[in-house]
PDB file of C-alpha atoms in Angstrom:
ATOM      1  CA  UNK S 107      97.158 114.017 112.830  1.00 83.00           C
ATOM      2  CA  UNK S 108      99.341 115.296 115.647  1.00 89.00           C
ATOM      3  CA  UNK S 109     102.598 117.091 114.958  1.00 92.00           C
ATOM      4  CA  UNK S 110     104.972 117.540 117.894  1.00 95.00           C
ATOM      5  CA  UNK S 111     107.511 120.284 117.373  1.00 95.00           C
ATOM      6  CA  UNK S 112     111.090 120.151 118.632  1.00 95.00           C
ATOM      7  CA  UNK S 113     111.650 121.885 122.006  1.00 95.00           C
ATOM      8  CA  UNK S 114     113.726 124.598 120.318  1.00 95.00           C
ATOM      9  CA  UNK S 115     111.200 125.304 117.531  1.00 96.00           C
ATOM     10  CA  UNK S 116     110.816 129.017 116.898  1.00 96.00           C
ATOM     11  CA  UNK S 117     107.552 130.861 116.321  1.00 95.00           C
ATOM     12  CA  UNK S 118     108.585 131.022 112.657  1.00 97.00           C
ATOM     13  CA  UNK S 119     109.030 127.213 112.544  1.00 96.00           C
ATOM     14  CA  UNK S 120     105.588 126.699 114.053  1.00 95.00           C
ATOM     15  CA  UNK S 121     103.981 129.164 111.649  1.00 96.00           C
ATOM     16  CA  UNK S 122     105.620 127.410 108.688  1.00 96.00           C
ATOM     17  CA  UNK S 123     104.011 124.126 109.781  1.00 95.00           C
ATOM     18  CA  UNK S 124     100.654 125.874 110.309  1.00 95.00           C
ATOM     19  CA  UNK S 125     100.904 127.400 106.821  1.00 95.00           C
ATOM     20  CA  UNK S 126     101.539 123.980 105.280  1.00 92.00           C
ATOM     21  CA  UNK S 127      98.542 122.511 107.091  1.00 91.00           C
ATOM     22  CA  UNK S 128      96.348 125.366 105.821  1.00 92.00           C
ATOM     23  CA  UNK S 129      97.771 124.952 102.296  1.00 93.00           C
ATOM     24  CA  UNK S 130      96.456 121.394 102.342  1.00 89.00           C
ATOM     25  CA  UNK S 131      92.992 122.676 103.236  1.00 89.00           C
ATOM     26  CA  UNK S 132      93.009 121.718 106.914  1.00 90.00           C
ATOM     27  CA  UNK S 133      92.796 123.768 110.109  1.00 92.00           C
ATOM     28  CA  UNK S 134      95.702 123.617 112.607  1.00 94.00           C
ATOM     29  CA  UNK S 135      95.009 123.656 116.356  1.00 94.00           C
ATOM     30  CA  UNK S 136      97.858 124.662 118.693  1.00 94.00           C
ATOM     31  CA  UNK S 137      98.357 122.501 121.780  1.00 95.00           C
ATOM     32  CA  UNK S 138     101.011 124.196 123.919  1.00 93.00           C
ATOM     33  CA  UNK S 139     102.902 122.053 126.389  1.00 93.00           C
ATOM     34  CA  UNK S 140     105.455 122.739 129.069  1.00 93.00           C
ATOM     35  CA  UNK S 141     108.460 122.110 126.810  1.00 93.00           C
ATOM     36  CA  UNK S 142     107.022 121.536 123.323  1.00 94.00           C
ATOM     37  CA  UNK S 143     104.308 122.791 121.024  1.00 94.00           C
ATOM     38  CA  UNK S 144     102.032 120.262 119.389  1.00 95.00           C
ATOM     39  CA  UNK S 145      99.780 121.024 116.453  1.00 93.00           C
ATOM     40  CA  UNK S 146      96.635 118.991 116.152  1.00 91.00           C
ATOM     41  CA  UNK S 147      94.937 118.553 112.820  1.00 84.00           C
ATOM     42  CA  UNK S 148      91.671 116.665 113.244  1.00 79.00           C
ATOM     43  CA  UNK S 149      90.687 117.124 109.585  1.00 71.00           C
ATOM     44  CA  UNK S 150      93.688 115.280 108.163  1.00 68.00           C
ATOM     45  CA  UNK S 151      93.264 111.779 106.790  1.00 66.00           C
ATOM     46  CA  UNK S 152      94.704 108.987 108.922  1.00 61.00           C
ATOM     47  CA  UNK S 153      97.912 108.095 107.133  1.00 56.00           C
ATOM     48  CA  UNK S 154     101.664 108.250 107.622  1.00 54.00           C
ATOM     49  CA  UNK S 155     103.347 111.363 106.290  1.00 53.00           C
ATOM     50  CA  UNK S 156     106.977 112.259 105.812  1.00 52.00           C
ATOM     51  CA  UNK S 157     108.781 113.114 109.007  1.00 54.00           C
ATOM     52  CA  UNK S 158     110.413 116.530 108.965  1.00 49.00           C
ATOM     53  CA  UNK S 159     113.043 117.668 111.410  1.00 46.00           C
TER      54      UNK S 159
END
């Protein structure tokens, strides 16, 4: 799974997503970009999940 955060996401927003990933028993991996943060989650099953904005 790859989650791409909004360009204006705060550190608190990113941590909230990381916490949810950990709550589900997976390990988040930060992938910083020039304008956005992505969070990779290679342990997640391959399925569609609800989109959150």
